[in-house]
mmCIF file of C-alpha atoms in Angstrom:
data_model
loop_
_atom_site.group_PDB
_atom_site.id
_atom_site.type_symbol
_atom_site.label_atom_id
_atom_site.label_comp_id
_atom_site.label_asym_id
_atom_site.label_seq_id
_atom_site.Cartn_x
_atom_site.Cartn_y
_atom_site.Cartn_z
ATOM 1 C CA UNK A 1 96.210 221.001 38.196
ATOM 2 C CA UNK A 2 96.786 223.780 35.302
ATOM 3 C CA UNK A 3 92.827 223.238 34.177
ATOM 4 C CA UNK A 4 91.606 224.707 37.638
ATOM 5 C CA UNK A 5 94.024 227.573 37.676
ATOM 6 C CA UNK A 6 93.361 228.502 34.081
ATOM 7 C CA UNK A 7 89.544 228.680 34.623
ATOM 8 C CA UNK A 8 90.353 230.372 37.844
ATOM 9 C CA UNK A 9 92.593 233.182 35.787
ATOM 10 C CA UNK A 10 90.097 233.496 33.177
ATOM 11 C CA UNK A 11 87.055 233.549 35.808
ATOM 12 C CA UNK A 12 88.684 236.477 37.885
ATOM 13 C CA UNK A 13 89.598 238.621 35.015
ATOM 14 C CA UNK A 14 86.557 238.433 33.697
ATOM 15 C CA UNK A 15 84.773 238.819 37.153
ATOM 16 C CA UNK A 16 87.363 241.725 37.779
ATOM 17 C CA UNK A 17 86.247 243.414 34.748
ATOM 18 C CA UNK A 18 82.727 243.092 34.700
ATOM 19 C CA UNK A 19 82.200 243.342 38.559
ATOM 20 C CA UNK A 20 84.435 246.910 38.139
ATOM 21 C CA UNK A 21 81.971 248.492 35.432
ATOM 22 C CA UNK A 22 78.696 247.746 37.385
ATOM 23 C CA UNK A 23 79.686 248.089 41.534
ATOM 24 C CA UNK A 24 81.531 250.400 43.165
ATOM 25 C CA UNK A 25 84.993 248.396 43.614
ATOM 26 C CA UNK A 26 86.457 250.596 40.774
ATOM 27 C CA UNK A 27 87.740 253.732 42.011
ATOM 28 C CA UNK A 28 90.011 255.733 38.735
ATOM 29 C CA UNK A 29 92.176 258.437 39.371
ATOM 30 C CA UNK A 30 94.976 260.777 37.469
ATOM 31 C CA UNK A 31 98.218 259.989 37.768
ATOM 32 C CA UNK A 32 100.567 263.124 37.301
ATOM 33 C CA UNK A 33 103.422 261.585 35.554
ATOM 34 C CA UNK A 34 102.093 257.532 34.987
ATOM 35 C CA UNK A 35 105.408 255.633 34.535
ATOM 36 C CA UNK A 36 105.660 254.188 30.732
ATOM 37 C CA UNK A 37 106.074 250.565 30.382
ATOM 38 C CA UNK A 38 109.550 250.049 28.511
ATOM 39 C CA UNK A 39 110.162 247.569 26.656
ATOM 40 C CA UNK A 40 111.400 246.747 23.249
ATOM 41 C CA UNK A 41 109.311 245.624 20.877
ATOM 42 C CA UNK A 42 110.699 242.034 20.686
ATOM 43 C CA UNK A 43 110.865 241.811 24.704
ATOM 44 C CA UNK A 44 108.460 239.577 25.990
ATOM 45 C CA UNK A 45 105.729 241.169 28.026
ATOM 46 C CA UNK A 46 103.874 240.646 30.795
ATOM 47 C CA UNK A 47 100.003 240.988 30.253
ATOM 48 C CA UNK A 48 98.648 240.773 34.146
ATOM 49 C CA UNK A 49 100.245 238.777 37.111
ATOM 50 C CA UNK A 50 98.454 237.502 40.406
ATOM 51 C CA UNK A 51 99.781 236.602 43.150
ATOM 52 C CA UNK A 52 98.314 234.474 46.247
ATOM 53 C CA UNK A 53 100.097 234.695 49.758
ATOM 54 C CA UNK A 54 98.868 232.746 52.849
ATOM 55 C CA UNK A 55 98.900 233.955 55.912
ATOM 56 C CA UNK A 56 98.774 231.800 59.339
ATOM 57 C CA UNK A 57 98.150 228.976 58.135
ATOM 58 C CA UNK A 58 94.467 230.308 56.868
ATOM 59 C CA UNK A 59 92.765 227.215 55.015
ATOM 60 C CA UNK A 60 95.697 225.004 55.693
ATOM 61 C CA UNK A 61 92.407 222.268 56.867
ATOM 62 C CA UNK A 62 89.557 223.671 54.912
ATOM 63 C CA UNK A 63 87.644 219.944 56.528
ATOM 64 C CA UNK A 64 87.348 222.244 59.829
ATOM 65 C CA UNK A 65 85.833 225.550 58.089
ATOM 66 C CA UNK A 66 82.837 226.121 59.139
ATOM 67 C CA UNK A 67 81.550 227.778 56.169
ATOM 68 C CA UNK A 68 81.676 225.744 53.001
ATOM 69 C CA UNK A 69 82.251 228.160 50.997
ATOM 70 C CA UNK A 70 85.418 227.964 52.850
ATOM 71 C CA UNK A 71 85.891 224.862 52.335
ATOM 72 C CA UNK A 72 85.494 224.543 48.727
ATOM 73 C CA UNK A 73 88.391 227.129 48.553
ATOM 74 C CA UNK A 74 90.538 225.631 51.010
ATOM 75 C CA UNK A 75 90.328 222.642 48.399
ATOM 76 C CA UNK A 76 90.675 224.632 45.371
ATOM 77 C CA UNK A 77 93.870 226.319 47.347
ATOM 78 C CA UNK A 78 94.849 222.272 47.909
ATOM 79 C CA UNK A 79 95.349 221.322 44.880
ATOM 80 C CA UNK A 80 97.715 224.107 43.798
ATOM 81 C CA UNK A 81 100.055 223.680 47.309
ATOM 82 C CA UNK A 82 102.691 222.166 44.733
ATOM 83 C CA UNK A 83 103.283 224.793 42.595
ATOM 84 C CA UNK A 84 103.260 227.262 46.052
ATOM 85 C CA UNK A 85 106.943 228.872 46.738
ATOM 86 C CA UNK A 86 106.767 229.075 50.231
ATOM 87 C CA UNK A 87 103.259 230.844 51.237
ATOM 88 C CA UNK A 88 103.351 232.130 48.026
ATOM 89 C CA UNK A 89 101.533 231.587 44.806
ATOM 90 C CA UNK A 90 102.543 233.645 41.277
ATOM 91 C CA UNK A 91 101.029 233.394 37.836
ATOM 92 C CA UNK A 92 101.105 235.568 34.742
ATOM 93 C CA UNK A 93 100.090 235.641 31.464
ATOM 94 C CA UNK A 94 102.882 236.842 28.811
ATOM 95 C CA UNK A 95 102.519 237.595 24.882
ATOM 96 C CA UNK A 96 105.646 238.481 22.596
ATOM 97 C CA UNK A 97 105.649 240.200 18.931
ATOM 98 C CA UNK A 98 108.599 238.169 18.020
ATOM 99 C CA UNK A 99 107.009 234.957 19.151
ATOM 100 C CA UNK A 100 110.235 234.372 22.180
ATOM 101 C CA UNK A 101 107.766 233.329 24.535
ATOM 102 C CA UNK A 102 106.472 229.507 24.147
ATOM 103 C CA UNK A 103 103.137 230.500 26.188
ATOM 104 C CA UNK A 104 99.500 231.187 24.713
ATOM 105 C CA UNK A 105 98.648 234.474 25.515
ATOM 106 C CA UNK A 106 96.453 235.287 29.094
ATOM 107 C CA UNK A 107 97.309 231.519 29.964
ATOM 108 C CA UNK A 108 98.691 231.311 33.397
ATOM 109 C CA UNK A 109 102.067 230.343 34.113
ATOM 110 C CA UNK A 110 103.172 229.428 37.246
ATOM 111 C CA UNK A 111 106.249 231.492 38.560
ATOM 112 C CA UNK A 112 108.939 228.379 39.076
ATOM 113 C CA UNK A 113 108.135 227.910 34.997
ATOM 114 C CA UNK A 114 108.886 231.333 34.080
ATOM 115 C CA UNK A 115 112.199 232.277 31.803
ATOM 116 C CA UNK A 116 114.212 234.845 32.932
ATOM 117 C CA UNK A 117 112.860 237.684 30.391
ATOM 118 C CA UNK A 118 109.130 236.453 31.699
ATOM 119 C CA UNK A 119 110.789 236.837 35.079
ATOM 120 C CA UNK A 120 111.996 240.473 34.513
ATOM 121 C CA UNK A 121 108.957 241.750 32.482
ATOM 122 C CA UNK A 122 106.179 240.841 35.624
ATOM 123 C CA UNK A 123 109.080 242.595 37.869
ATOM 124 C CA UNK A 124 108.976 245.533 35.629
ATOM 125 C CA UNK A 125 104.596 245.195 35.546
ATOM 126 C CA UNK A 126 104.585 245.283 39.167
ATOM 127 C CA UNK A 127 107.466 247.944 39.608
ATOM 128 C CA UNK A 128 105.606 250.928 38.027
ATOM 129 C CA UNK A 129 102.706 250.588 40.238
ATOM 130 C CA UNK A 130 103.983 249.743 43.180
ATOM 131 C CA UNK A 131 102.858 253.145 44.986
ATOM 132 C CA UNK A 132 99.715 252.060 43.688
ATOM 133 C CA UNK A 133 99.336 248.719 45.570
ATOM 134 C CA UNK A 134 100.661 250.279 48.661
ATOM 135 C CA UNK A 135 97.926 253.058 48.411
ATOM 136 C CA UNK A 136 95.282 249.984 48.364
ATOM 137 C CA UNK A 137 96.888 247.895 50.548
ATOM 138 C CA UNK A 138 96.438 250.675 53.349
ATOM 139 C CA UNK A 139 92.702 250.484 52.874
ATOM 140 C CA UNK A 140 92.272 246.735 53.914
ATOM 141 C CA UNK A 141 93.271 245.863 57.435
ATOM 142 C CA UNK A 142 95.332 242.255 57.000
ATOM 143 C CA UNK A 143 94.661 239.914 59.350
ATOM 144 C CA UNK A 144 96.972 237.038 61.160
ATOM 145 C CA UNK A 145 95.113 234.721 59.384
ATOM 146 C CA UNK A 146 93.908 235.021 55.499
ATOM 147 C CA UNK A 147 94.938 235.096 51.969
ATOM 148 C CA UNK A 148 96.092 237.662 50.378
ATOM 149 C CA UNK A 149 95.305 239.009 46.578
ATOM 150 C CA UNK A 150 97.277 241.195 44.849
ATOM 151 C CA UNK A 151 97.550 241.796 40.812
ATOM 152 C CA UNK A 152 99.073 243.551 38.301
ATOM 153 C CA UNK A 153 97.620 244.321 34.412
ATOM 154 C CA UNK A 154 98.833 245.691 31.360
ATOM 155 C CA UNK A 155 96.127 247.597 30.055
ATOM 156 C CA UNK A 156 96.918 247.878 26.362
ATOM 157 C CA UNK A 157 98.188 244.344 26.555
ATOM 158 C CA UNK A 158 94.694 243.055 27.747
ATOM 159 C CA UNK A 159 93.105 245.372 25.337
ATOM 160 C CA UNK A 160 94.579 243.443 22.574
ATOM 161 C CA UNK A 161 93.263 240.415 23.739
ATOM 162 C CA UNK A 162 89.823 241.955 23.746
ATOM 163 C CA UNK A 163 90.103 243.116 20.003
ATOM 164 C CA UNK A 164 91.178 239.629 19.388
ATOM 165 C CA UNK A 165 88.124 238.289 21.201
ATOM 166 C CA UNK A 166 85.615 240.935 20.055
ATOM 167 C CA UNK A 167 86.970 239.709 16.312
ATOM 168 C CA UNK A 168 85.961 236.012 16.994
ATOM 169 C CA UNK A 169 82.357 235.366 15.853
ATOM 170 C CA UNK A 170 82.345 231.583 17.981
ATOM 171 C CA UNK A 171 83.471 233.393 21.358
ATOM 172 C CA UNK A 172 80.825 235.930 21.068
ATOM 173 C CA UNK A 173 78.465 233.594 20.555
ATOM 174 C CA UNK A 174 78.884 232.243 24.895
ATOM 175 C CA UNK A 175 78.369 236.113 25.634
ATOM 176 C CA UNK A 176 75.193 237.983 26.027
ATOM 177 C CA UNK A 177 74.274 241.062 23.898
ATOM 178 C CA UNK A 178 74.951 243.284 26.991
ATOM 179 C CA UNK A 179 78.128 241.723 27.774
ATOM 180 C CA UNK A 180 79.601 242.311 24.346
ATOM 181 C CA UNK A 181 78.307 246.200 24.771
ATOM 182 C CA UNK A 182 80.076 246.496 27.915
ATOM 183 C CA UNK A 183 83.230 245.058 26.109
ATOM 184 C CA UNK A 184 82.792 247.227 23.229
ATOM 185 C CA UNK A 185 81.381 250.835 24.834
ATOM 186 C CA UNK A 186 82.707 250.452 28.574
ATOM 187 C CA UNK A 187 85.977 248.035 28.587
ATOM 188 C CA UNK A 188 87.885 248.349 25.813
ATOM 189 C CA UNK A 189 87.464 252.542 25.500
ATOM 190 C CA UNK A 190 89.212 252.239 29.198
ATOM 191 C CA UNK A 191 91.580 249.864 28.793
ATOM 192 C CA UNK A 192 93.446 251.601 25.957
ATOM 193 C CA UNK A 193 93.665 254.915 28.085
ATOM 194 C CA UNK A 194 94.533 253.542 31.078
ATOM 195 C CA UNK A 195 98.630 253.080 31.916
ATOM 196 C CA UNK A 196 97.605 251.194 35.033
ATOM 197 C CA UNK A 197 95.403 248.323 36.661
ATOM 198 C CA UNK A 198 96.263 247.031 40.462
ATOM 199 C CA UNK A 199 93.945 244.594 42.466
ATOM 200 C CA UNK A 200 94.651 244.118 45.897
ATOM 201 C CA UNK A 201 92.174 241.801 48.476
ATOM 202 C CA UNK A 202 92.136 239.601 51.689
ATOM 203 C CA UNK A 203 89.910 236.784 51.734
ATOM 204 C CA UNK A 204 89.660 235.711 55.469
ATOM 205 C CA UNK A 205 86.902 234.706 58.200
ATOM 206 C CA UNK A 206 85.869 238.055 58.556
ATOM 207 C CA UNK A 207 84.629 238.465 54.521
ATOM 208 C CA UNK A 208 85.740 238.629 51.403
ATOM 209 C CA UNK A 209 87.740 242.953 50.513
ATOM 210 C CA UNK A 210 89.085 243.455 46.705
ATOM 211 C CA UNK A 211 89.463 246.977 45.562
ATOM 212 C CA UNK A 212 90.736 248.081 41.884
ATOM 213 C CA UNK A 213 92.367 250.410 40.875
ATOM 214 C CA UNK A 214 92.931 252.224 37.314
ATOM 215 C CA UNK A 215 94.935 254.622 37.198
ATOM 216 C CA UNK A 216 95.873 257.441 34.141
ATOM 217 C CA UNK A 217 96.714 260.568 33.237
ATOM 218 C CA UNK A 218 94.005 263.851 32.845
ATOM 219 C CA UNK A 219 93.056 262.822 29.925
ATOM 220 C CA UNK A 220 91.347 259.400 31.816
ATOM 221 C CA UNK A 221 90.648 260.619 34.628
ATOM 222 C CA UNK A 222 87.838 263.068 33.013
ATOM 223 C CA UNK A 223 86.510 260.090 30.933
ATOM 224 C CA UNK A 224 86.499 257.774 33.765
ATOM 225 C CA UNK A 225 84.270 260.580 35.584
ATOM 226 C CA UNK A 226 82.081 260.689 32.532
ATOM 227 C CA UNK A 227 81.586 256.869 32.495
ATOM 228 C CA UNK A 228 80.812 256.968 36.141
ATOM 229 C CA UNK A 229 83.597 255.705 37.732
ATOM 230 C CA UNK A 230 84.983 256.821 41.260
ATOM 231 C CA UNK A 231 81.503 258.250 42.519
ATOM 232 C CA UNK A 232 80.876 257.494 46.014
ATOM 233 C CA UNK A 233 78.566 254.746 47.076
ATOM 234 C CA UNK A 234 75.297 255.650 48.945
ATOM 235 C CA UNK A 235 75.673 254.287 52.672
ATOM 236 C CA UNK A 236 73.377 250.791 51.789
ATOM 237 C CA UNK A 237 75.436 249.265 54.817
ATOM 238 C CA UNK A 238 72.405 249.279 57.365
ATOM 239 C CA UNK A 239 69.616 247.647 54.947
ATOM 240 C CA UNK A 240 71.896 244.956 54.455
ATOM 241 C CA UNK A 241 70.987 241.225 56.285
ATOM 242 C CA UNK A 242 73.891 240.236 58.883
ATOM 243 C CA UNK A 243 73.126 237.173 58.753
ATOM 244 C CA UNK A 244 73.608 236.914 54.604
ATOM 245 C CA UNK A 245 76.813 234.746 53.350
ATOM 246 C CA UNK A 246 76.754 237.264 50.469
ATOM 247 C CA UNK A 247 75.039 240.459 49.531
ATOM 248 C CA UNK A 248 75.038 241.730 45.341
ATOM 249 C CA UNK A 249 74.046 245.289 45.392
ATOM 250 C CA UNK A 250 73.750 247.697 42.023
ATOM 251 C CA UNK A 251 73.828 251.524 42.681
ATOM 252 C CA UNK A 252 73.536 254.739 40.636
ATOM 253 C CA UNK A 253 74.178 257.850 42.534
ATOM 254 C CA UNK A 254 70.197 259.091 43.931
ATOM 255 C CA UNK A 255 69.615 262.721 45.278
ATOM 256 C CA UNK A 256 68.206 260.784 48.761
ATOM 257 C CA UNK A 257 69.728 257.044 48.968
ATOM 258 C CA UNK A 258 67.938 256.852 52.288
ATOM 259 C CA UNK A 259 64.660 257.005 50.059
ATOM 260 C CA UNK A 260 65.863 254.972 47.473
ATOM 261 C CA UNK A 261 66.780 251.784 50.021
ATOM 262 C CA UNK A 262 63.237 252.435 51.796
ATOM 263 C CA UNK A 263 61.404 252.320 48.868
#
């Protein structure tokens, strides 16, 4: 059961990350006074938590989806109903400099296995951007029946873990040259600036809605703007096909997107 979940962890930070720097999913924006993380230096911290909530029952019988892309989540959702608290589903990822936590760093732990210093630390990750997740939580309607996605990161705690990576010649080896630039020139540069990162999504019927959010001070939000990030994305809605299970669209920022899609 813990093999699926890690490869799912690993698979949606890295699809979070990648998927931000190349779409228009990331929005960045200054935060006047960004609340510090606090803790002391022998604390154990939490590097990101996610957090899975079903609603009405959605993919309680993933045999009757329609869709099998449905399906094969309903099954993936399956196999994880144990470690579920109610409709709920929390994991984190936790490092300590004083080695107090027994956990490999960016592995997921499920919540019932958590001590109570792991406890505290994700309630102090998701405390300091809670206005944050409420901000994006208004721009997705919810609907009776769905999952819900929401996650917190540590942004200097997950740029640690990409040194650490960047420094380990066998890992780069499964990346592609332009994946380890994007680390390296695009990732990395924001993650040590940034004092927040909040994902919130509902997977449903209806589609598939994730926005991120990074959020900083001045100082980030004019290099954010420099790397690109938070430009509006040309209205591509109508040359899209209905009838499409799923639609991958790259976009710069043309002087006539109405040309640009025609052409």
């Amino acid at each position: 059961m813990r093999k699926p979940l890690y490869f799912f962890c690993k698979f949606f930070l890295l699809f979070f990350f990648f998927l931000s720097l190349s779409t228009g999913i990331l929005s960045a924006s200054k935060d006047s006074e960004p609340a510090p993380l606090t803790v002391s230096d022998n604390s154990v911290t939490a590097q990101y938590s996610i957090s899975l909530t079903r609603i009405g029952g959605f993919l309680k019988d993933s045999n009757k989806e329609p869709l099998e892309i449905m399906r094969r989540l309903g099954r993936f959702v399956k196999k994880l109903e144990s470690s579920f608290q109610g409709e709920v589903l929390e994991v984190a990822g936790f490092s300590s400099s004083s080695g107090s936590s027994t956990h490999r760093p960016l592995h997921p732990v499920f919540a019932q296995e958590w001590s109570s210093e792991e406890k505290n630390s994700v309630g102090s990750l998701s405390a300091r951007s809670k206005d944050t997740l409420s901000a994006l939580a208004a721009e997705i309607p919810t609907f009776n029946s769905c999952l819900k996605i929401q996650g917190f990161l540590d942004p200097i705690k997950i740029a640690d873990q990409v040194e650490l990576f960047l420094k380990d010649p066998e890992k780069l080896k499964k990346l592609k040259f332009n994946q380890v630039s994007k680390l390296k020139e695009n990732i990395l540069p924001l993650l040590k600036i940034a004092d927040q990162v909040v994902l919130y999504g509902i997977v449903s019927n209806d589609g598939f809605n994730l926005k991120v959010k990074f959020v900083g001070n001045q100082f980030f939000k004019e290099f954010s703007t420099t790397m690109g990030f938070g430009l509006p994305v040309p209205p591509c809605g109508k040359f899209l096909e209905p009838e499409s299970l799923i639609s991958v669209c790259q976009h710069e920022t043309p002087s006539d997107p109405q040309k640009t899609m025609e052409n």
